[in-house]
Short mmCIF file of C-alpha atoms and ligand atoms in Angstrom, two decimals:
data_model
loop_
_atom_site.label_atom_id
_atom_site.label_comp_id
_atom_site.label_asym_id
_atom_site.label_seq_id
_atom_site.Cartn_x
_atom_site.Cartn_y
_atom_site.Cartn_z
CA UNK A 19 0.00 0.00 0.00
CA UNK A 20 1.24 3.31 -0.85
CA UNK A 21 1.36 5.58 2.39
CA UNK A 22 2.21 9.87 2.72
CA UNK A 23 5.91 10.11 4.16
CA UNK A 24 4.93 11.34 7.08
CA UNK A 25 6.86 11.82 10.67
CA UNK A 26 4.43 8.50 11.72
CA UNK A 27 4.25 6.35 8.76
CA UNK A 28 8.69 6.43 8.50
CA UNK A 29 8.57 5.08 12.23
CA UNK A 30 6.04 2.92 11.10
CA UNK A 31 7.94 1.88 8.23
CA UNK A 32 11.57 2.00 10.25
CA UNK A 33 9.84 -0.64 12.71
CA UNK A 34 8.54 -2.61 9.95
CA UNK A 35 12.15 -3.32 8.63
CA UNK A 36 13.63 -3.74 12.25
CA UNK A 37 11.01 -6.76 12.36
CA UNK A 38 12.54 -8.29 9.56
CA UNK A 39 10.09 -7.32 6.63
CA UNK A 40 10.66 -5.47 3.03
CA UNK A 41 9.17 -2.34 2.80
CA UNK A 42 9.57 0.12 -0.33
CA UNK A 43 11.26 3.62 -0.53
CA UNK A 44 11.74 6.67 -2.60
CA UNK A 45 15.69 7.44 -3.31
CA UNK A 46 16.76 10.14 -5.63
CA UNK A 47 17.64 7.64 -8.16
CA UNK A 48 15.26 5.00 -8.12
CA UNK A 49 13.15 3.35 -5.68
CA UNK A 50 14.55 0.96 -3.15
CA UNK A 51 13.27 -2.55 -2.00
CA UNK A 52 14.66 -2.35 1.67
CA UNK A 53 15.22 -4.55 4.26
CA UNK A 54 17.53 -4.73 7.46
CA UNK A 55 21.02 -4.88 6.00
CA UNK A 56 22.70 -6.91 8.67
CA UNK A 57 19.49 -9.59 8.95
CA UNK A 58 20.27 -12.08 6.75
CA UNK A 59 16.72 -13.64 6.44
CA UNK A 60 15.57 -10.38 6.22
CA UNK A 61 17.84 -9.82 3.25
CA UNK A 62 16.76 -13.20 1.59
CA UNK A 63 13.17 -11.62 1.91
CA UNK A 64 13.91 -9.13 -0.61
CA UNK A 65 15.25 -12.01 -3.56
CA UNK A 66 11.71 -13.79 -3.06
CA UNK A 67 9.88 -11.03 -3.54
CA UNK A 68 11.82 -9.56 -6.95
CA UNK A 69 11.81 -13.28 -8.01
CA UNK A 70 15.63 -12.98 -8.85
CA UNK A 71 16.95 -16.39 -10.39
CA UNK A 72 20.10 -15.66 -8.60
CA UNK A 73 21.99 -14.15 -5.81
CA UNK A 74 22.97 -10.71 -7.29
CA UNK A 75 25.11 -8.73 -4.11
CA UNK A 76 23.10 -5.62 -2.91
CA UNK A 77 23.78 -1.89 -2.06
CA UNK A 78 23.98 -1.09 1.41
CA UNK A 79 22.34 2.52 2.56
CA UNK A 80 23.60 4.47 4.72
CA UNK A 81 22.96 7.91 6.65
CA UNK A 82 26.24 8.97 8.07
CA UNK A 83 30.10 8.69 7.90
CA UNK A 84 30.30 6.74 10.62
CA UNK A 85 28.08 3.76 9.48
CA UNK A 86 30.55 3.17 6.48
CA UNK A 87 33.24 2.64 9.08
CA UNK A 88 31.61 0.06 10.70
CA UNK A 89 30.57 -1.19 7.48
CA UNK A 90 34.21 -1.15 5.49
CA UNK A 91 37.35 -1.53 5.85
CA UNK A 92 38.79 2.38 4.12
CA UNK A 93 42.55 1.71 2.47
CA UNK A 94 42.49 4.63 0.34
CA UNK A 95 42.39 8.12 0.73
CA UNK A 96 40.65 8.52 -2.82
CA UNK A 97 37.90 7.49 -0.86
CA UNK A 98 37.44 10.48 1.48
CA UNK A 99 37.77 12.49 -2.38
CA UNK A 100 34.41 10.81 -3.69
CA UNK A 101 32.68 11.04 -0.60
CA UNK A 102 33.37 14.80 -0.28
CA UNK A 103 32.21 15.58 -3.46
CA UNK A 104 29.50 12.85 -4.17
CA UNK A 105 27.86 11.94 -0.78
CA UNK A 106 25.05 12.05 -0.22
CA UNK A 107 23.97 11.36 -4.07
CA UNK A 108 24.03 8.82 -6.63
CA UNK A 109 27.19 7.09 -6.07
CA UNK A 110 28.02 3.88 -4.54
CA UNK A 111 31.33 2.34 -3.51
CA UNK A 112 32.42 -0.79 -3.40
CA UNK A 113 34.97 -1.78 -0.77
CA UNK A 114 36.38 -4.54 1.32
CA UNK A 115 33.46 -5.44 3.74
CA UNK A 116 33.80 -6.22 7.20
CA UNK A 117 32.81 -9.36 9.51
CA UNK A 118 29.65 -7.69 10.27
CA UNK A 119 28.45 -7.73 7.22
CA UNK A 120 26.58 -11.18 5.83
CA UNK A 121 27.03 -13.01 3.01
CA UNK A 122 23.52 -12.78 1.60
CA UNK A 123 24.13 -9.14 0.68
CA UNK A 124 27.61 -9.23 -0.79
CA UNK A 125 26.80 -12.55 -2.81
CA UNK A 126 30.04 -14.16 -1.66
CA UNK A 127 31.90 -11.30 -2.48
CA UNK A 128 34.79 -9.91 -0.44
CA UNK A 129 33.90 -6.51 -1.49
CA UNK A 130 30.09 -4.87 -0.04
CA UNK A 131 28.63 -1.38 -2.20
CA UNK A 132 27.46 1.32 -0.22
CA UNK A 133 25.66 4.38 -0.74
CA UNK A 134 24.51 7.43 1.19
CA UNK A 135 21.37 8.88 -0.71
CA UNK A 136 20.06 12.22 -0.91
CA UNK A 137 16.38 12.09 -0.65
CA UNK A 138 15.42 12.62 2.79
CA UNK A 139 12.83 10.28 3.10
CA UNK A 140 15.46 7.93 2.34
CA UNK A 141 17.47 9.61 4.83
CA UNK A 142 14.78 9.65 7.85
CA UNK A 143 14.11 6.00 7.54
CA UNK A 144 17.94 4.77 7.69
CA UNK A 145 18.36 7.23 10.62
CA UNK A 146 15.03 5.76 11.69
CA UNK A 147 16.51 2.64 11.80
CA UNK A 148 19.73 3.14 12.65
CA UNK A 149 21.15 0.08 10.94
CA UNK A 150 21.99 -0.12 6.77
CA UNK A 151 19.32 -0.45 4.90
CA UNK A 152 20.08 -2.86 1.63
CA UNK A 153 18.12 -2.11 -1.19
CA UNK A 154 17.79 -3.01 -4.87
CA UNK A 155 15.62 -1.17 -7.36
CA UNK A 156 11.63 -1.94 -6.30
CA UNK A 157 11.25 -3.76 -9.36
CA UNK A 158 10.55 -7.23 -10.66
CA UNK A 159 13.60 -8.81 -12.25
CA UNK A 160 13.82 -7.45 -15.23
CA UNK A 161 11.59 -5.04 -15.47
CA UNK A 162 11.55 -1.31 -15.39
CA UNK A 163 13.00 0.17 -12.45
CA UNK A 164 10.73 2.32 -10.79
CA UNK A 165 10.79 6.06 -9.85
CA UNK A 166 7.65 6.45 -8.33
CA UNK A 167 5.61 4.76 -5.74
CA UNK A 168 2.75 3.62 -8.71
CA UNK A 169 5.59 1.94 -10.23
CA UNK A 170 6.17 0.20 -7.07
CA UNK A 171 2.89 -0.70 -6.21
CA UNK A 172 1.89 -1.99 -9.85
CA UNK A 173 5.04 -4.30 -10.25
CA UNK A 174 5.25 -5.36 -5.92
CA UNK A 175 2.12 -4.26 -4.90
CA UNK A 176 1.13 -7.77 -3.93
CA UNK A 177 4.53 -8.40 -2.06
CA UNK A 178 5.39 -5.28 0.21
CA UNK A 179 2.77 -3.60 2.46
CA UNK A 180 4.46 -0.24 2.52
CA UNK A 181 5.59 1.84 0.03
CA UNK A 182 6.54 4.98 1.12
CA UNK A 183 5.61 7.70 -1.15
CA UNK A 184 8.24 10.09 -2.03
CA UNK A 185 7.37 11.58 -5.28
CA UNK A 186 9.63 10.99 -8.64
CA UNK A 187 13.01 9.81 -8.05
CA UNK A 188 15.05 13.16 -9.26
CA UNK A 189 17.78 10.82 -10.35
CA UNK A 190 15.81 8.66 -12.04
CA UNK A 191 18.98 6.06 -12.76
CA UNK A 192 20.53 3.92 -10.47
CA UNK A 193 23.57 5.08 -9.13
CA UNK A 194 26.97 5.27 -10.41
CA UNK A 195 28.83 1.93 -8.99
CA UNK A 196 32.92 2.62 -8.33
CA UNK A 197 35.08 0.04 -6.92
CA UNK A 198 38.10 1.61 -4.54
CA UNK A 199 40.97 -1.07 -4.48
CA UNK A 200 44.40 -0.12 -2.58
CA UNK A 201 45.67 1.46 -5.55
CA UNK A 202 42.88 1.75 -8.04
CA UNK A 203 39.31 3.38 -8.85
CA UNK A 204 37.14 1.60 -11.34
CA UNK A 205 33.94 2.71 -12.68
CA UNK A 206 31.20 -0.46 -12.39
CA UNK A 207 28.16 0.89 -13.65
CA UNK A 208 27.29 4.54 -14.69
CA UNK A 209 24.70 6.09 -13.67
CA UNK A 210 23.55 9.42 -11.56
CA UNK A 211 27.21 10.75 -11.53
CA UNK A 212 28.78 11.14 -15.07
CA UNK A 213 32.24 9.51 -15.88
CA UNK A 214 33.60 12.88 -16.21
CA UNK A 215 32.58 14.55 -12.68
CA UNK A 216 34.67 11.42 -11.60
CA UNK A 217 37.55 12.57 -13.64
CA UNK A 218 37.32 15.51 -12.13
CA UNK A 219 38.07 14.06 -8.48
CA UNK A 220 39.91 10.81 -8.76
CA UNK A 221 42.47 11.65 -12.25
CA UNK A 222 42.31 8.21 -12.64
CA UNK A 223 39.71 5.89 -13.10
CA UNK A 224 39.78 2.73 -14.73
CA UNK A 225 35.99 1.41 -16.66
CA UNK A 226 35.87 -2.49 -15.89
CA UNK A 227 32.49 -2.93 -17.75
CA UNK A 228 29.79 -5.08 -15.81
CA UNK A 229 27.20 -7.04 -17.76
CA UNK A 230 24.36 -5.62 -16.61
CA UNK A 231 22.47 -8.25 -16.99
CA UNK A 232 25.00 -10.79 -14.84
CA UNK A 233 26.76 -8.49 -12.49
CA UNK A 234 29.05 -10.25 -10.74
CA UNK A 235 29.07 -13.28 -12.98
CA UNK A 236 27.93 -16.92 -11.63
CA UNK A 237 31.37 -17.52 -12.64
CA UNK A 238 32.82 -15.14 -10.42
CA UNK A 239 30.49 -16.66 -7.43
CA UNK A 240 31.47 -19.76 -8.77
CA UNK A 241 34.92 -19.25 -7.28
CA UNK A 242 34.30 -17.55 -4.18
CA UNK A 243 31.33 -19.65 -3.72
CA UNK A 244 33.10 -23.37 -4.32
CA UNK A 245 34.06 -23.86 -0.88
CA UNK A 246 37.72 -24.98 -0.93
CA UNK A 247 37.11 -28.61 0.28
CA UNK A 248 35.13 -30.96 -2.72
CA UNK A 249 31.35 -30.68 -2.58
CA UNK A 250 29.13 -33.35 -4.11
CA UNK A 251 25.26 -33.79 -3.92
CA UNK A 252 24.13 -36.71 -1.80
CA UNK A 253 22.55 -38.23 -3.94
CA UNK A 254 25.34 -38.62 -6.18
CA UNK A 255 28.07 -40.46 -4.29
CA UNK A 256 28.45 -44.06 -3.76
CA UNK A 257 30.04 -46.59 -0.81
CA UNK A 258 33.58 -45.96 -2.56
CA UNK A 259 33.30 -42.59 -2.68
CA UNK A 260 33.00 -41.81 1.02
CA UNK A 261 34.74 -44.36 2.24
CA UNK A 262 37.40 -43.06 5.33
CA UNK A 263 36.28 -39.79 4.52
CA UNK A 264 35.53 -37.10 7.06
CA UNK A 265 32.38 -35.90 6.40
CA UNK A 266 30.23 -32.82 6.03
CA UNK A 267 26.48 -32.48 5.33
CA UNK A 268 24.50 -29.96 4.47
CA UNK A 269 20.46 -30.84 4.95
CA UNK A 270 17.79 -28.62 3.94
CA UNK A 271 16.00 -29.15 6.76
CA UNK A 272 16.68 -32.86 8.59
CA UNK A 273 18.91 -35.37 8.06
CA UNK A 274 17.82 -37.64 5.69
CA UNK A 275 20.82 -40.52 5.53
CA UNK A 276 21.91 -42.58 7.94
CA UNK A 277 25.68 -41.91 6.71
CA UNK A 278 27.76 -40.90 9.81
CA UNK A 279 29.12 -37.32 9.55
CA UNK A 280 31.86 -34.88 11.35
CA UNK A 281 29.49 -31.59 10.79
CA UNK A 282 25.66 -31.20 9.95
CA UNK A 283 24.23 -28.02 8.98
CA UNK A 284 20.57 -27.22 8.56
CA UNK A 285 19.34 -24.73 5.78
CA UNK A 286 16.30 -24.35 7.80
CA UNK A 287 14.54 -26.78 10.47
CA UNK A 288 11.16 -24.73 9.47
CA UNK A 289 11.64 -25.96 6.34
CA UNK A 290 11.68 -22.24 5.40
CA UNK A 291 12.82 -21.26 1.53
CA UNK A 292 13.31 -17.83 2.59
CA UNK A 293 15.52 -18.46 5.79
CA UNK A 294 17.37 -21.61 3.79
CA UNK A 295 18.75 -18.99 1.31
CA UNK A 296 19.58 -16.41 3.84
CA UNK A 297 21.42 -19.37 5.62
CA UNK A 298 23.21 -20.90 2.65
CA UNK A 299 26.34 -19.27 2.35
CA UNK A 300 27.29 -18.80 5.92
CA UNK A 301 26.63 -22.58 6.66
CA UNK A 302 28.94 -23.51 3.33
CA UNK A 303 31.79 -21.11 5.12
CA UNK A 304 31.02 -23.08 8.52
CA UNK A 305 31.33 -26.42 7.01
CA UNK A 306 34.66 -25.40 4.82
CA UNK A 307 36.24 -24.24 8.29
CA UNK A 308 35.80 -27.91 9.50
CA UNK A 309 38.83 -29.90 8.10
CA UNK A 310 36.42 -32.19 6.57
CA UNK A 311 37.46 -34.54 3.41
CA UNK A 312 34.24 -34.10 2.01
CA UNK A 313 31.08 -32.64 2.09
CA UNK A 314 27.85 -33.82 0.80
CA UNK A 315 24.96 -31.77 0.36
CA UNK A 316 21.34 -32.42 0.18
CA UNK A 317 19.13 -31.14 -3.37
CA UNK A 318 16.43 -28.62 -2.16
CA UNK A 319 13.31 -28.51 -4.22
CA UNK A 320 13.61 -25.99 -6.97
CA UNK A 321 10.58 -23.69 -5.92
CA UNK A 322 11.09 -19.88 -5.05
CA UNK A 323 14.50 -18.97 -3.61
CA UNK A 324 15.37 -22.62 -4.16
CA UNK A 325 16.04 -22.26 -7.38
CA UNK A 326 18.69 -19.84 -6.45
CA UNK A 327 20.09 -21.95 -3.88
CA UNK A 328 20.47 -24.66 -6.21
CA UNK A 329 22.28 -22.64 -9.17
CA UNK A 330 24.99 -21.96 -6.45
CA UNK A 331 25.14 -25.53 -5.00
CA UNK A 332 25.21 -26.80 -8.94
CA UNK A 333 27.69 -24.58 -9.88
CA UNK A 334 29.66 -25.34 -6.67
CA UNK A 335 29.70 -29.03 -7.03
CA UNK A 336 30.72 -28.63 -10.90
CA UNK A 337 34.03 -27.22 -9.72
CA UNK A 338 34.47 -31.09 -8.32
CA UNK A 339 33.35 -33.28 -10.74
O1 TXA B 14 20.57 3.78 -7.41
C1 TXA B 14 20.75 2.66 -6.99
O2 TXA B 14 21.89 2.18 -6.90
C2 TXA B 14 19.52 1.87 -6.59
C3 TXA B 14 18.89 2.55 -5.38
C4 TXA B 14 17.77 1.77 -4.77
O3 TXA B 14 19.89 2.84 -4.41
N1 TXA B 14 19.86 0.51 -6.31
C5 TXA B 14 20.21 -0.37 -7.28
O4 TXA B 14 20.43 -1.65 -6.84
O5 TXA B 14 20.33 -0.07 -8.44
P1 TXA B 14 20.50 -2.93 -7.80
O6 TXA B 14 20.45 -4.11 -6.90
O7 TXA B 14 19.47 -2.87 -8.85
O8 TXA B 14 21.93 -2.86 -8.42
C6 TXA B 14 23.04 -3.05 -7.57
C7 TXA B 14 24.24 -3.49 -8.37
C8 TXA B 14 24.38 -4.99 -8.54
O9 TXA B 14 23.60 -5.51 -9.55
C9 TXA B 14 25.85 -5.11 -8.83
O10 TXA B 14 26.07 -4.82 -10.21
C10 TXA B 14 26.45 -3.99 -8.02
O11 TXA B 14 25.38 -3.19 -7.61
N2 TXA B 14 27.13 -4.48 -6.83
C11 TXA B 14 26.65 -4.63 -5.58
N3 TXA B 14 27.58 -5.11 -4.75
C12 TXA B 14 28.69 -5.26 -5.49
C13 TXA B 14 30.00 -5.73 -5.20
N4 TXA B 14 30.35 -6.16 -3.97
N5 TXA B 14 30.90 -5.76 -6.21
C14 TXA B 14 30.54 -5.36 -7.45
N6 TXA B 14 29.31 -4.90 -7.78
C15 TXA B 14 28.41 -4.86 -6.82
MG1 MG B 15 17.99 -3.03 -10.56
#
């Protein structure tokens, strides 16, 4: 439902994410799907509803200086450049994330984006929060992004209860996506901030095109996303295969083998799609830090976010085979 940005409907809406749902927001660039950005299940809550195939890493929003500290870890100064100039406004950086950070919203990757917007609805319901807000565009996949709260309502109507209403998006393109490495800027995606204004701070910056379509390629997730010890389905060993072997297993939601193993993780003992996805990664980084031989994992049914969950687990297991 589409609701005034009012003093009472931002706390409403701020309270709404700190329970763990989605809720809709105007930015000056386009609007955002939010969620808490350090809940994973929260985050997982905001794949289901776009009906993304896969795990694409998300933009964390912030309100202050301070936030991105606790967020990042800053190794160059080109950094505090951008931010004087840029922030807050359409740019987002991408930098080495911290601990604190999950895995749902970074995709596997090392690296986490974050923004500070302009709008100051945008603004009032981060500081509302007090926590990042991650956000994609409050779209479907693959369709238009939206820059108004009808555009919002008519593609996710069904699938968020509040959309705060904020107007047209200024912006109306995503931001402009930079990656800060110890040495180098490159440009990700333009958008809201022009190649050139970036000349203008950072004399150097590199363009490292990004399909749009496949940011962060499954082959890129392949490799962070293999865990470094051989991963099989269950389904697809034998007797020989597992003989002597210290084991792993990773069950959607109960152990369904009577094979004896080191480690068991659970996706979800709910049996929960949602909190399976926002569990997957972090339980494939537990089981890697096991010294196991091997570990097998159990097929989840390919319905909603377990479609994603299985495009990782296939793609991990292919690194083995
Ligand atoms: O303007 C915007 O950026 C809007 C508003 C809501 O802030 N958000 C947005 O999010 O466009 P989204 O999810 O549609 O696009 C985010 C893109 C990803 O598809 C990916 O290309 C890039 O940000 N990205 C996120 N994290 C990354 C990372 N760690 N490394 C490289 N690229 C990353
Ligand atoms: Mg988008």
């Amino acid at each position: 439902m589409i609701i005034d940005s009012n003093a009472e409907n931002i706390k409403r809406a701020a309270e709404e994410i700190l329970a763990g749902e989605i809720v809709a927001f105007p930015t000056e660039t386009v609007y955002g799907l939010g969620a808490d950005g350090l809940n994973p299940t929260a985050v997982a809550k905001i794949f289901e509803a776009k009906q993304r195939p896969s795990f694409n890493p998300l933009i964390l929003h912030i309100a202050s200086r301070d936030q991105l500290k606790e967020l990042v870890e800053i190794e160059n100064d080109k950094i505090y450049n951008l931010i004087n100039a840029f922030w807050p406004g359409p740019l987002t950086l991408v930098l080495p994330k911290k601990e604190i950070v999950p895995d749902i919203v970074t995709a596997g990757n090392p690296t986490v984006a974050v923004r500070m917007p302009k709008h100051p609805i945008a603004k009032a319901l981060i500081e509302a929060c007090g926590r990042p807000i991650a956000a994609p565009s409050a779209n479907q996949f693959g369709f238009l992004s939206p820059t108004t709260a009808e555009h919002v309502e008519k593609q996710l109507g069904d699938k968020v209860s509040i959309i705060l209403d904020g107007g047209r998006s200024d912006v109306g393109v995503e931001s402009t996506i930079v990656e800060i490495t110890k040495d180098k800027v490159y440009l990700l995606r333009h958008g809201g901030i022009s190649f050139e204004q970036l000349k203008e701070v950072c004399d150097t910056v590199e363009i490292k095109e990004v399909n749009p379509d496949k940011p962060n390629a499954p082959g890129q997730l392949l490799h962070h996303y293999a865990p470094n010890i051989p991963l099989r389905f269950l389904s697809e060993v034998n007797a020989e295969d597992i003989k002597d072997k210290k084991l792993g297993g990773l069950f959607f939601k109960e152990k369904t083998t009577n094979i004896e193993f080191e480690h068991v993780e659970f996706l979800s003992k709910a049996g929960d799609m949602t909190e399976a996805a926002a569990n997957l990664f972090s339980h494939l980084h537990n089981l890697e830090n096991k010294k196991l031989d091997l570990i097998l994992v159990e097929a989840v049914e390919e319905r909603g976010l377990g479609i994603a969950i299985m495009d990782r687990l296939v793609k991990a297991t292919n690194r083995y085979k």
